[in-house]
């Protein structure tokens, strides 16, 4: 990113290639919308390009990328108050293939139920769970992205799991 | 007593998750594993947590669409073009290069003066002879130019309707290629600035409109837009523009915006600063 800041604009293409899939996954897990995720990823990278002079270089590029994404998602939430989370779920679950149709159906239903449970979590719980589980970030990295302490991350992950158990396991019984 | 037991359970649950995520140090890890193995109840609780954690793996996200890379590449190419074609960039870089060259070799300064004199004389000569080419050829060229301009406008207007934000950004940037910007284009740009769902499109549109700020309709539209924006980013950018244009009419709008409930604190600060700057 420092190269981009110094004027080597083409390096932004390399950064996009390296990180866009991961960021797409984050936005998708947070919103459940494919087209929105696609747009937001493009917007984040365009904004990083445009405001490259504000990149201080004392933090990680990835942390900055997640900061911008979180702000844009919050901006959308603020404007529309809510996002109809599971709009696009059928898009990818319908592509699952298995030799045993019954098993597949059962797994698919299970996965959809869990997906729905995750989508119903409070935004901060969902965010910490997505970063930790789906983005495979360490507590240190999550702390940097959320600008909180590692101890706080620990508490938030635990709360998110307790909330998920309540929403998912209790409904299942 | 119950509270103490609840706290212990919470602490244990936290450790289960950290064990699953490999966030415990070796000592904590072996201590917890011994505890789990010592009690069937604790073991069952740990298993339930681990199973729920693993089952999250069944939630898959779709692959990022393959065309995203090429879409971004075109955004990048457009951006590079935009920078290069910006008059500020070319004048600044051209002037900087010239100054650098002249400072290396003082004799070149005389050559530079001679080139300027020569260019001046040539311009004077052609200026004096203007009007002699045939009228028919001039009219033909003008008609072709008008047609190209019309086509460019049509293309830009239809691109503004595209559902992809990146395409709409391209459409807005396309305005710079138009030799003349009429009321219809200004109207379309102002509508995009006020109503496009994507903040980034709105920001690019704002930049484009600033370049057209000589037009009274654009200035008026920019002032009115202050109260139509919800995004703090656009609100701050608009406040900056108002200062840049020294648009004193915007003070009233800013004061009205300041009264809005739930206004972002940074925006509030910015507006207060801007008002002081403008009055």
Short mmCIF file of C-alpha atoms in Angstrom, two decimals:
data_model
loop_
_atom_site.label_atom_id
_atom_site.label_comp_id
_atom_site.label_asym_id
_atom_site.label_seq_id
_atom_site.Cartn_x
_atom_site.Cartn_y
_atom_site.Cartn_z
CA UNK A 1 0.00 0.00 0.00
CA UNK A 2 2.93 2.30 0.66
CA UNK A 3 3.87 1.81 -3.01
CA UNK A 4 0.37 2.92 -4.07
CA UNK A 5 0.64 5.91 -1.75
CA UNK A 6 3.94 6.83 -3.41
CA UNK A 7 2.20 6.89 -6.79
CA UNK A 8 2.46 3.32 -8.11
CA UNK A 9 -1.28 3.03 -8.78
CA UNK A 10 -0.95 -0.36 -10.52
CA UNK A 11 0.00 -1.96 -7.21
CA UNK A 12 -3.61 -1.44 -6.13
CA UNK A 13 -4.55 -4.12 -8.69
CA UNK A 14 -2.25 -6.58 -6.92
CA UNK A 15 -3.75 -5.72 -3.54
CA UNK A 16 -7.24 -6.22 -4.97
CA UNK A 17 -6.27 -9.60 -6.40
CA UNK A 18 -4.82 -10.67 -3.06
CA UNK A 19 -7.62 -9.53 -0.74
CA UNK A 20 -10.91 -9.13 -2.61
CA UNK A 21 -12.13 -12.70 -2.10
CA UNK A 22 -11.61 -12.55 1.64
CA UNK A 23 -13.33 -9.17 1.90
CA UNK A 24 -16.20 -10.41 -0.28
CA UNK A 25 -16.67 -13.31 2.18
CA UNK A 26 -16.75 -10.90 5.13
CA UNK A 27 -19.34 -8.60 3.59
CA UNK A 28 -21.43 -11.54 2.42
CA UNK A 29 -21.47 -13.12 5.89
CA UNK A 30 -22.43 -9.76 7.40
CA UNK A 31 -25.20 -8.93 4.93
CA UNK A 32 -26.20 -12.08 3.03
CA UNK A 33 -26.29 -10.15 -0.24
CA UNK A 34 -24.10 -11.11 -3.20
CA UNK A 35 -24.56 -8.02 -5.40
CA UNK A 36 -24.20 -5.67 -2.45
CA UNK A 37 -21.00 -7.48 -1.34
CA UNK A 38 -19.58 -7.17 -4.85
CA UNK A 39 -20.33 -3.45 -4.97
CA UNK A 40 -19.02 -2.79 -1.51
CA UNK A 41 -15.69 -4.54 -2.20
CA UNK A 42 -15.22 -2.40 -5.32
CA UNK A 43 -16.14 0.71 -3.35
CA UNK A 44 -13.69 -0.07 -0.54
CA UNK A 45 -10.78 -0.52 -2.94
CA UNK A 46 -11.71 2.57 -4.94
CA UNK A 47 -11.84 4.55 -1.72
CA UNK A 48 -8.45 3.22 -0.62
CA UNK A 49 -7.07 4.32 -3.95
CA UNK A 50 -8.61 7.74 -3.73
CA UNK A 51 -7.66 8.36 -0.14
CA UNK A 52 -4.27 6.60 -0.35
CA UNK A 53 -2.57 9.70 1.06
CA UNK A 54 -4.39 9.10 4.36
CA UNK A 55 -2.83 5.64 4.81
CA UNK A 56 -0.37 6.17 7.62
CA UNK A 57 1.57 2.96 7.18
CA UNK A 58 1.76 2.38 10.91
CA UNK A 59 -0.98 -0.24 10.81
CA UNK A 60 -1.72 -3.16 8.56
CA UNK A 61 -3.35 -2.69 5.19
CA UNK A 62 -5.91 -5.38 6.08
CA UNK A 63 -6.94 -3.53 9.23
CA UNK A 64 -7.58 -0.38 7.20
CA UNK A 65 -9.53 -2.39 4.62
CA UNK A 66 -11.81 -3.86 7.31
CA UNK A 67 -12.26 -0.43 8.94
CA UNK A 68 -13.53 1.03 5.69
CA UNK A 69 -15.78 -1.95 5.02
CA UNK A 70 -17.32 -1.82 8.48
CA UNK A 71 -18.01 1.90 8.11
CA UNK A 72 -19.67 1.42 4.74
CA UNK A 73 -21.81 -1.44 6.04
CA UNK A 74 -22.81 0.69 9.03
CA UNK A 75 -23.63 3.52 6.64
CA UNK A 76 -25.99 1.24 4.74
CA UNK A 77 -27.58 -0.06 7.94
CA UNK A 78 -28.08 3.48 9.17
CA UNK A 79 -29.77 4.49 5.96
CA UNK A 80 -32.06 1.51 5.51
CA UNK A 81 -32.18 0.50 9.20
CA UNK A 82 -31.95 -3.19 8.34
CA UNK A 83 -30.72 -5.51 5.65
CA UNK A 84 -32.89 -8.43 4.53
CA UNK A 85 -30.16 -10.81 5.38
CA UNK A 86 -31.03 -14.10 3.72
CA UNK A 87 -31.99 -12.76 0.29
CA UNK A 88 -29.34 -14.63 -1.61
CA UNK A 89 -28.97 -17.78 0.50
CA UNK A 90 -30.64 -19.97 -2.11
CA UNK A 91 -28.05 -18.88 -4.66
CA UNK A 92 -25.33 -21.04 -3.25
CA UNK A 93 -27.11 -23.66 -1.13
CA UNK A 94 -28.92 -24.86 -4.25
CA UNK A 95 -25.57 -25.60 -5.84
CA UNK A 96 -24.63 -28.19 -3.21
CA UNK A 97 -24.29 -31.68 -4.66
CA UNK A 98 -24.26 -35.06 -2.95
CA UNK A 99 -24.75 -38.70 -3.92
CA UNK A 100 -27.31 -39.19 -1.20
CA UNK A 101 -30.21 -36.80 -1.70
CA UNK A 102 -31.70 -37.35 1.78
CA UNK A 103 -28.41 -36.65 3.48
CA UNK A 104 -27.94 -33.63 1.28
CA UNK A 105 -31.37 -32.28 2.10
CA UNK A 106 -30.81 -32.78 5.80
CA UNK A 107 -27.41 -31.11 5.71
CA UNK A 108 -28.80 -28.29 3.64
CA UNK A 109 -31.65 -27.69 6.07
CA UNK A 110 -29.27 -27.84 9.01
CA UNK A 111 -26.92 -25.38 7.36
CA UNK A 112 -29.77 -23.02 6.45
CA UNK A 113 -31.05 -23.10 10.02
CA UNK A 114 -27.61 -22.29 11.34
CA UNK A 115 -27.12 -19.58 8.73
CA UNK A 116 -30.43 -18.06 9.75
CA UNK A 117 -29.41 -18.21 13.41
CA UNK A 118 -26.13 -16.41 12.64
CA UNK A 119 -28.01 -13.77 10.67
CA UNK A 120 -30.24 -13.10 13.67
CA UNK A 121 -27.34 -12.35 16.00
CA UNK A 122 -26.81 -8.77 17.11
CA UNK A 123 -24.50 -6.98 14.69
CA UNK A 124 -21.53 -6.84 17.06
CA UNK A 125 -21.88 -10.54 17.90
CA UNK A 126 -22.19 -11.46 14.25
CA UNK A 127 -19.18 -9.34 13.36
CA UNK A 128 -16.88 -10.90 15.92
CA UNK A 129 -18.02 -14.40 14.97
CA UNK A 130 -17.52 -13.75 11.26
CA UNK A 131 -14.04 -12.32 11.82
CA UNK A 132 -13.03 -15.13 14.12
CA UNK A 133 -14.61 -18.14 12.41
CA UNK A 134 -14.99 -17.28 8.73
CA UNK A 135 -12.11 -14.84 8.33
CA UNK A 136 -9.93 -16.97 10.61
CA UNK A 137 -8.48 -13.94 12.39
CA UNK A 138 -6.57 -14.18 15.66
CA UNK A 139 -7.86 -12.31 18.71
CA UNK A 140 -5.00 -9.81 18.23
CA UNK A 141 -6.08 -9.06 14.63
CA UNK A 142 -9.74 -8.77 15.63
CA UNK A 143 -8.76 -6.39 18.43
CA UNK A 144 -6.96 -4.17 15.88
CA UNK A 145 -9.89 -4.16 13.45
CA UNK A 146 -12.50 -3.44 16.13
CA UNK A 147 -10.17 -1.08 18.05
CA UNK A 148 -10.78 -2.90 21.34
CA UNK A 149 -8.55 -4.92 23.68
CA UNK A 150 -7.85 -8.62 23.25
CA UNK A 151 -9.60 -9.28 26.56
CA UNK A 152 -12.68 -7.56 25.17
CA UNK A 153 -12.53 -9.73 22.02
CA UNK A 154 -12.46 -12.81 24.23
CA UNK A 155 -15.62 -11.66 26.02
CA UNK A 156 -17.36 -10.73 22.75
CA UNK A 157 -16.62 -14.11 21.11
CA UNK A 158 -17.96 -15.89 24.15
CA UNK A 159 -21.10 -13.73 24.16
CA UNK A 160 -21.61 -14.36 20.46
CA UNK A 161 -21.39 -18.13 20.97
CA UNK A 162 -23.79 -18.00 23.93
CA UNK A 163 -26.22 -15.97 21.83
CA UNK A 164 -25.87 -18.40 18.94
CA UNK A 165 -26.52 -21.36 21.22
CA UNK A 166 -29.68 -19.68 22.43
CA UNK A 167 -30.94 -18.86 18.97
CA UNK A 168 -29.93 -22.10 17.27
CA UNK A 169 -29.85 -24.92 19.82
CA UNK A 170 -32.98 -23.91 21.72
CA UNK A 171 -34.98 -23.60 18.50
CA UNK A 172 -33.69 -26.97 17.37
CA UNK A 173 -35.10 -28.76 20.42
CA UNK B 1 -23.30 -18.49 45.69
CA UNK B 2 -25.28 -18.82 42.45
CA UNK B 3 -23.52 -15.75 41.05
CA UNK B 4 -20.14 -17.30 41.79
CA UNK B 5 -21.11 -20.48 39.98
CA UNK B 6 -22.39 -18.48 36.97
CA UNK B 7 -19.09 -16.63 36.78
CA UNK B 8 -17.18 -19.91 36.85
CA UNK B 9 -19.35 -21.28 34.04
CA UNK B 10 -18.78 -18.15 31.93
CA UNK B 11 -15.05 -18.37 32.49
CA UNK B 12 -15.07 -22.04 31.54
CA UNK B 13 -17.11 -21.41 28.41
CA UNK B 14 -14.69 -18.64 27.39
CA UNK B 15 -11.80 -21.06 27.82
CA UNK B 16 -13.58 -23.76 25.76
CA UNK B 17 -13.80 -21.36 22.84
CA UNK B 18 -10.22 -20.23 23.23
CA UNK B 19 -9.10 -23.88 23.35
CA UNK B 20 -11.00 -24.61 20.11
CA UNK B 21 -9.48 -21.51 18.50
CA UNK B 22 -6.01 -22.35 19.76
CA UNK B 23 -5.80 -19.11 21.74
CA UNK B 24 -4.61 -20.70 25.04
CA UNK B 25 -1.01 -21.04 26.11
CA UNK B 26 0.43 -24.51 26.80
CA UNK B 27 -0.15 -24.39 30.57
CA UNK B 28 -3.74 -23.17 30.26
CA UNK B 29 -4.36 -25.75 27.58
CA UNK B 30 -3.15 -28.79 29.58
CA UNK B 31 -4.96 -27.55 32.69
CA UNK B 32 -8.24 -27.23 30.80
CA UNK B 33 -7.89 -30.60 29.05
CA UNK B 34 -7.37 -32.30 32.44
CA UNK B 35 -10.46 -30.54 33.78
CA UNK B 36 -12.54 -31.61 30.77
CA UNK B 37 -11.42 -35.22 31.18
CA UNK B 38 -12.12 -35.18 34.90
CA UNK B 39 -15.88 -34.55 34.64
CA UNK B 40 -18.42 -36.08 32.21
CA UNK B 41 -20.64 -33.01 32.64
CA UNK B 42 -17.87 -30.58 31.68
CA UNK B 43 -16.86 -32.88 28.83
CA UNK B 44 -20.43 -32.88 27.49
CA UNK B 45 -20.56 -29.08 27.64
CA UNK B 46 -17.24 -28.79 25.86
CA UNK B 47 -18.34 -31.25 23.16
CA UNK B 48 -21.55 -29.26 22.55
CA UNK B 49 -19.57 -26.03 22.13
CA UNK B 50 -17.02 -27.69 19.84
CA UNK B 51 -19.73 -29.27 17.69
CA UNK B 52 -21.56 -25.97 17.27
CA UNK B 53 -18.29 -24.27 16.35
CA UNK B 54 -17.48 -26.98 13.75
CA UNK B 55 -20.99 -26.91 12.32
CA UNK B 56 -20.46 -23.26 11.39
CA UNK B 57 -18.17 -24.66 8.68
CA UNK B 58 -21.26 -25.90 6.84
CA UNK B 59 -22.23 -22.28 6.13
CA UNK B 60 -20.57 -21.51 2.85
CA UNK B 61 -20.37 -18.17 1.19
CA UNK B 62 -20.63 -17.98 -2.59
CA UNK B 63 -17.41 -17.45 -4.55
CA UNK B 64 -16.58 -13.86 -5.36
CA UNK B 65 -17.78 -13.36 -8.97
CA UNK B 66 -14.94 -13.87 -11.47
CA UNK B 67 -15.53 -10.58 -13.28
CA UNK B 68 -14.77 -8.58 -10.12
CA UNK B 69 -11.08 -8.53 -10.98
CA UNK B 70 -11.62 -7.18 -14.49
CA UNK B 71 -14.23 -4.70 -13.19
CA UNK B 72 -11.71 -3.33 -10.75
CA UNK B 73 -9.01 -3.24 -13.40
CA UNK B 74 -11.21 -0.99 -15.51
CA UNK B 75 -11.92 1.23 -12.50
CA UNK B 76 -8.16 1.42 -11.99
CA UNK B 77 -7.52 2.25 -15.66
CA UNK B 78 -10.20 4.95 -15.60
CA UNK B 79 -8.73 6.40 -12.45
CA UNK B 80 -5.25 6.55 -13.99
CA UNK B 81 -6.67 8.25 -17.08
CA UNK B 82 -8.56 10.67 -14.90
CA UNK B 83 -5.39 11.65 -13.03
CA UNK B 84 -3.39 12.02 -16.22
CA UNK B 85 -6.04 14.04 -18.01
CA UNK B 86 -6.68 16.32 -15.07
CA UNK B 87 -5.53 19.78 -16.19
CA UNK B 88 -4.07 20.42 -12.74
CA UNK B 89 -1.94 17.26 -13.01
CA UNK B 90 -0.65 17.93 -16.51
CA UNK B 91 0.03 21.63 -15.97
CA UNK B 92 1.72 20.96 -12.66
CA UNK B 93 3.84 18.04 -13.89
CA UNK B 94 4.68 19.76 -17.18
CA UNK B 95 5.73 22.95 -15.44
CA UNK B 96 7.75 21.00 -12.86
CA UNK B 97 9.61 19.12 -15.62
CA UNK B 98 10.31 22.35 -17.50
CA UNK B 99 11.62 24.11 -14.40
CA UNK B 100 13.83 21.12 -13.64
CA UNK B 101 15.23 21.11 -17.17
CA UNK B 102 15.92 24.85 -17.20
CA UNK B 103 17.68 24.72 -13.88
CA UNK B 104 20.10 22.04 -15.20
CA UNK B 105 21.22 24.14 -18.17
CA UNK B 106 20.95 27.97 -18.05
CA UNK B 107 21.58 28.26 -21.81
CA UNK B 108 18.31 26.40 -22.35
CA UNK B 109 16.55 29.39 -20.81
CA UNK B 110 17.42 31.42 -23.94
CA UNK B 111 16.15 28.62 -26.16
CA UNK B 112 12.93 28.63 -24.16
CA UNK B 113 12.53 32.40 -24.66
CA UNK B 114 13.09 31.98 -28.43
CA UNK B 115 10.52 29.14 -28.61
CA UNK B 116 7.99 31.34 -26.83
CA UNK B 117 8.64 34.21 -29.25
CA UNK B 118 8.36 31.90 -32.26
CA UNK B 119 5.12 30.34 -31.04
CA UNK B 120 3.71 33.81 -30.42
CA UNK B 121 4.56 34.96 -33.95
CA UNK B 122 3.03 31.84 -35.51
CA UNK B 123 -0.16 32.24 -33.49
CA UNK B 124 -0.37 35.88 -34.55
CA UNK B 125 0.05 34.92 -38.20
CA UNK B 126 -2.71 32.26 -38.14
CA UNK B 127 -5.01 34.49 -36.12
CA UNK B 128 -4.77 37.13 -38.77
CA UNK B 129 -5.65 34.64 -41.52
CA UNK B 130 -8.56 33.01 -39.69
CA UNK B 131 -11.87 32.91 -41.54
CA UNK B 132 -10.45 32.03 -44.93
CA UNK B 133 -11.20 28.21 -45.00
CA UNK B 134 -14.31 27.27 -46.86
CA UNK B 135 -17.57 27.74 -44.97
CA UNK B 136 -18.96 24.36 -46.10
CA UNK B 137 -16.06 22.41 -44.57
CA UNK B 138 -16.43 24.25 -41.29
CA UNK B 139 -20.15 23.49 -41.13
CA UNK B 140 -19.55 19.80 -41.88
CA UNK B 141 -16.99 19.50 -39.09
CA UNK B 142 -19.32 21.27 -36.70
CA UNK B 143 -22.22 18.94 -37.55
CA UNK B 144 -20.05 15.84 -37.00
CA UNK B 145 -18.83 17.25 -33.72
CA UNK B 146 -22.41 17.83 -32.55
CA UNK B 147 -23.38 14.27 -33.43
CA UNK B 148 -20.45 12.80 -31.50
CA UNK B 149 -21.32 15.00 -28.54
CA UNK B 150 -24.93 13.81 -28.64
CA UNK B 151 -23.87 10.15 -28.76
CA UNK B 152 -21.54 10.61 -25.80
CA UNK B 153 -24.35 12.21 -23.81
CA UNK B 154 -26.73 9.37 -24.58
CA UNK B 155 -24.16 6.77 -23.59
CA UNK B 156 -23.44 8.56 -20.32
CA UNK B 157 -27.15 8.86 -19.43
CA UNK B 158 -27.80 5.17 -20.04
CA UNK B 159 -24.73 4.11 -18.05
CA UNK B 160 -26.04 6.12 -15.09
CA UNK B 161 -28.96 3.68 -14.92
CA UNK B 162 -26.66 0.65 -14.60
CA UNK B 163 -27.24 -1.40 -11.42
CA UNK B 164 -23.47 -1.77 -10.86
CA UNK B 165 -21.94 1.11 -8.92
CA UNK B 166 -18.66 0.75 -10.81
CA UNK B 167 -20.48 1.35 -14.11
CA UNK B 168 -22.24 4.40 -12.71
CA UNK B 169 -18.86 5.76 -11.58
CA UNK B 170 -17.61 5.29 -15.14
CA UNK B 171 -20.67 7.17 -16.43
CA UNK B 172 -20.01 10.09 -14.13
CA UNK B 173 -16.33 10.19 -15.10
CA UNK B 174 -17.42 10.19 -18.73
CA UNK B 175 -18.75 13.73 -18.26
CA UNK B 176 -15.16 14.98 -18.48
CA UNK B 177 -15.04 13.82 -22.10
CA UNK B 178 -18.00 15.97 -23.06
CA UNK B 179 -16.99 19.25 -24.61
CA UNK B 180 -20.26 20.87 -23.55
CA UNK B 181 -22.43 20.03 -20.58
CA UNK B 182 -26.07 20.98 -21.02
CA UNK B 183 -28.92 21.29 -18.51
CA UNK B 184 -29.99 17.69 -19.05
CA UNK B 185 -26.58 16.36 -18.00
CA UNK B 186 -26.43 18.71 -15.01
CA UNK B 187 -29.89 17.53 -13.97
CA UNK B 188 -28.78 13.88 -14.25
CA UNK B 189 -25.63 14.53 -12.22
CA UNK B 190 -27.53 16.37 -9.49
CA UNK B 191 -30.09 13.54 -9.30
CA UNK B 192 -27.22 11.05 -8.95
CA UNK B 193 -25.61 13.18 -6.24
CA UNK B 194 -28.83 13.35 -4.26
CA UNK B 195 -30.33 9.94 -4.81
CA UNK B 196 -27.75 7.31 -5.81
CA UNK B 197 -27.74 4.54 -3.22
CA UNK B 198 -23.94 4.18 -3.34
CA UNK B 199 -21.88 6.67 -1.33
CA UNK B 200 -18.91 6.27 -3.63
CA UNK B 201 -20.92 7.15 -6.72
CA UNK B 202 -22.23 10.21 -4.90
CA UNK B 203 -18.68 11.28 -3.97
CA UNK B 204 -17.39 10.92 -7.54
CA UNK B 205 -20.43 12.84 -8.80
CA UNK B 206 -19.71 15.60 -6.32
CA UNK B 207 -16.14 15.90 -7.63
CA UNK B 208 -17.40 16.10 -11.20
CA UNK B 209 -19.96 18.75 -10.32
CA UNK B 210 -17.33 20.86 -8.58
CA UNK B 211 -15.48 21.05 -11.88
CA UNK B 212 -18.69 22.49 -13.40
CA UNK B 213 -19.29 24.94 -10.56
CA UNK B 214 -19.17 27.94 -12.91
CA UNK B 215 -22.66 27.00 -14.01
CA UNK B 216 -25.21 28.71 -11.70
CA UNK B 217 -27.53 25.70 -11.76
CA UNK B 218 -24.69 23.47 -10.48
CA UNK B 219 -23.85 25.86 -7.64
CA UNK B 220 -27.47 26.08 -6.61
CA UNK B 221 -27.82 22.27 -6.80
CA UNK B 222 -24.74 21.76 -4.64
CA UNK B 223 -26.05 24.15 -1.99
CA UNK B 224 -29.45 22.43 -1.95
CA UNK B 225 -27.84 18.98 -1.79
CA UNK B 226 -26.52 19.59 1.72
CA UNK B 227 -29.91 18.87 3.23
CA UNK B 228 -30.52 15.84 1.04
CA UNK B 229 -27.49 13.82 2.14
CA UNK B 230 -27.58 11.17 4.85
CA UNK B 231 -24.02 9.91 4.64
CA UNK B 232 -21.54 11.72 6.91
CA UNK B 233 -18.82 11.26 4.25
CA UNK B 234 -20.83 13.13 1.63
CA UNK B 235 -21.93 15.77 4.12
CA UNK B 236 -18.29 16.49 5.04
CA UNK B 237 -17.21 16.50 1.39
CA UNK B 238 -20.01 18.95 0.54
CA UNK B 239 -18.99 21.24 3.39
CA UNK B 240 -15.43 21.24 1.97
CA UNK B 241 -16.79 22.12 -1.46
CA UNK B 242 -18.81 25.00 -0.05
CA UNK B 243 -15.61 26.44 1.44
CA UNK B 244 -13.70 25.84 -1.79
CA UNK B 245 -16.39 27.70 -3.74
CA UNK B 246 -16.85 30.26 -0.95
CA UNK B 247 -20.56 29.67 -1.35
CA UNK B 248 -22.06 31.84 1.38
CA UNK B 249 -25.63 30.81 0.54
CA UNK B 250 -24.83 27.38 2.04
CA UNK B 251 -24.58 28.83 5.58
CA UNK B 252 -28.37 28.70 5.94
CA UNK B 253 -28.42 25.05 4.83
CA UNK B 254 -25.59 24.16 7.18
CA UNK B 255 -27.35 25.80 10.10
CA UNK B 256 -30.47 23.82 9.26
CA UNK B 257 -28.46 20.60 9.01
CA UNK B 258 -26.90 21.27 12.41
CA UNK B 259 -30.39 21.13 13.94
CA UNK B 260 -30.92 17.62 12.56
CA UNK B 261 -31.29 14.96 15.24
CA UNK B 262 -28.62 12.26 15.42
CA UNK B 263 -26.15 14.18 13.25
CA UNK B 264 -22.69 12.61 13.27
CA UNK B 265 -20.43 14.47 15.73
CA UNK B 266 -17.61 14.84 13.18
CA UNK B 267 -20.03 16.30 10.65
CA UNK B 268 -21.31 18.68 13.31
CA UNK B 269 -17.77 19.85 14.02
CA UNK B 270 -17.06 20.25 10.31
CA UNK B 271 -20.21 22.27 9.70
CA UNK B 272 -19.49 24.59 12.60
CA UNK B 273 -15.96 25.16 11.27
CA UNK B 274 -17.28 25.76 7.75
CA UNK B 275 -19.87 28.28 8.89
CA UNK B 276 -17.16 30.27 10.68
CA UNK B 277 -15.07 30.13 7.52
CA UNK B 278 -17.89 31.35 5.30
CA UNK B 279 -19.40 34.19 7.32
#
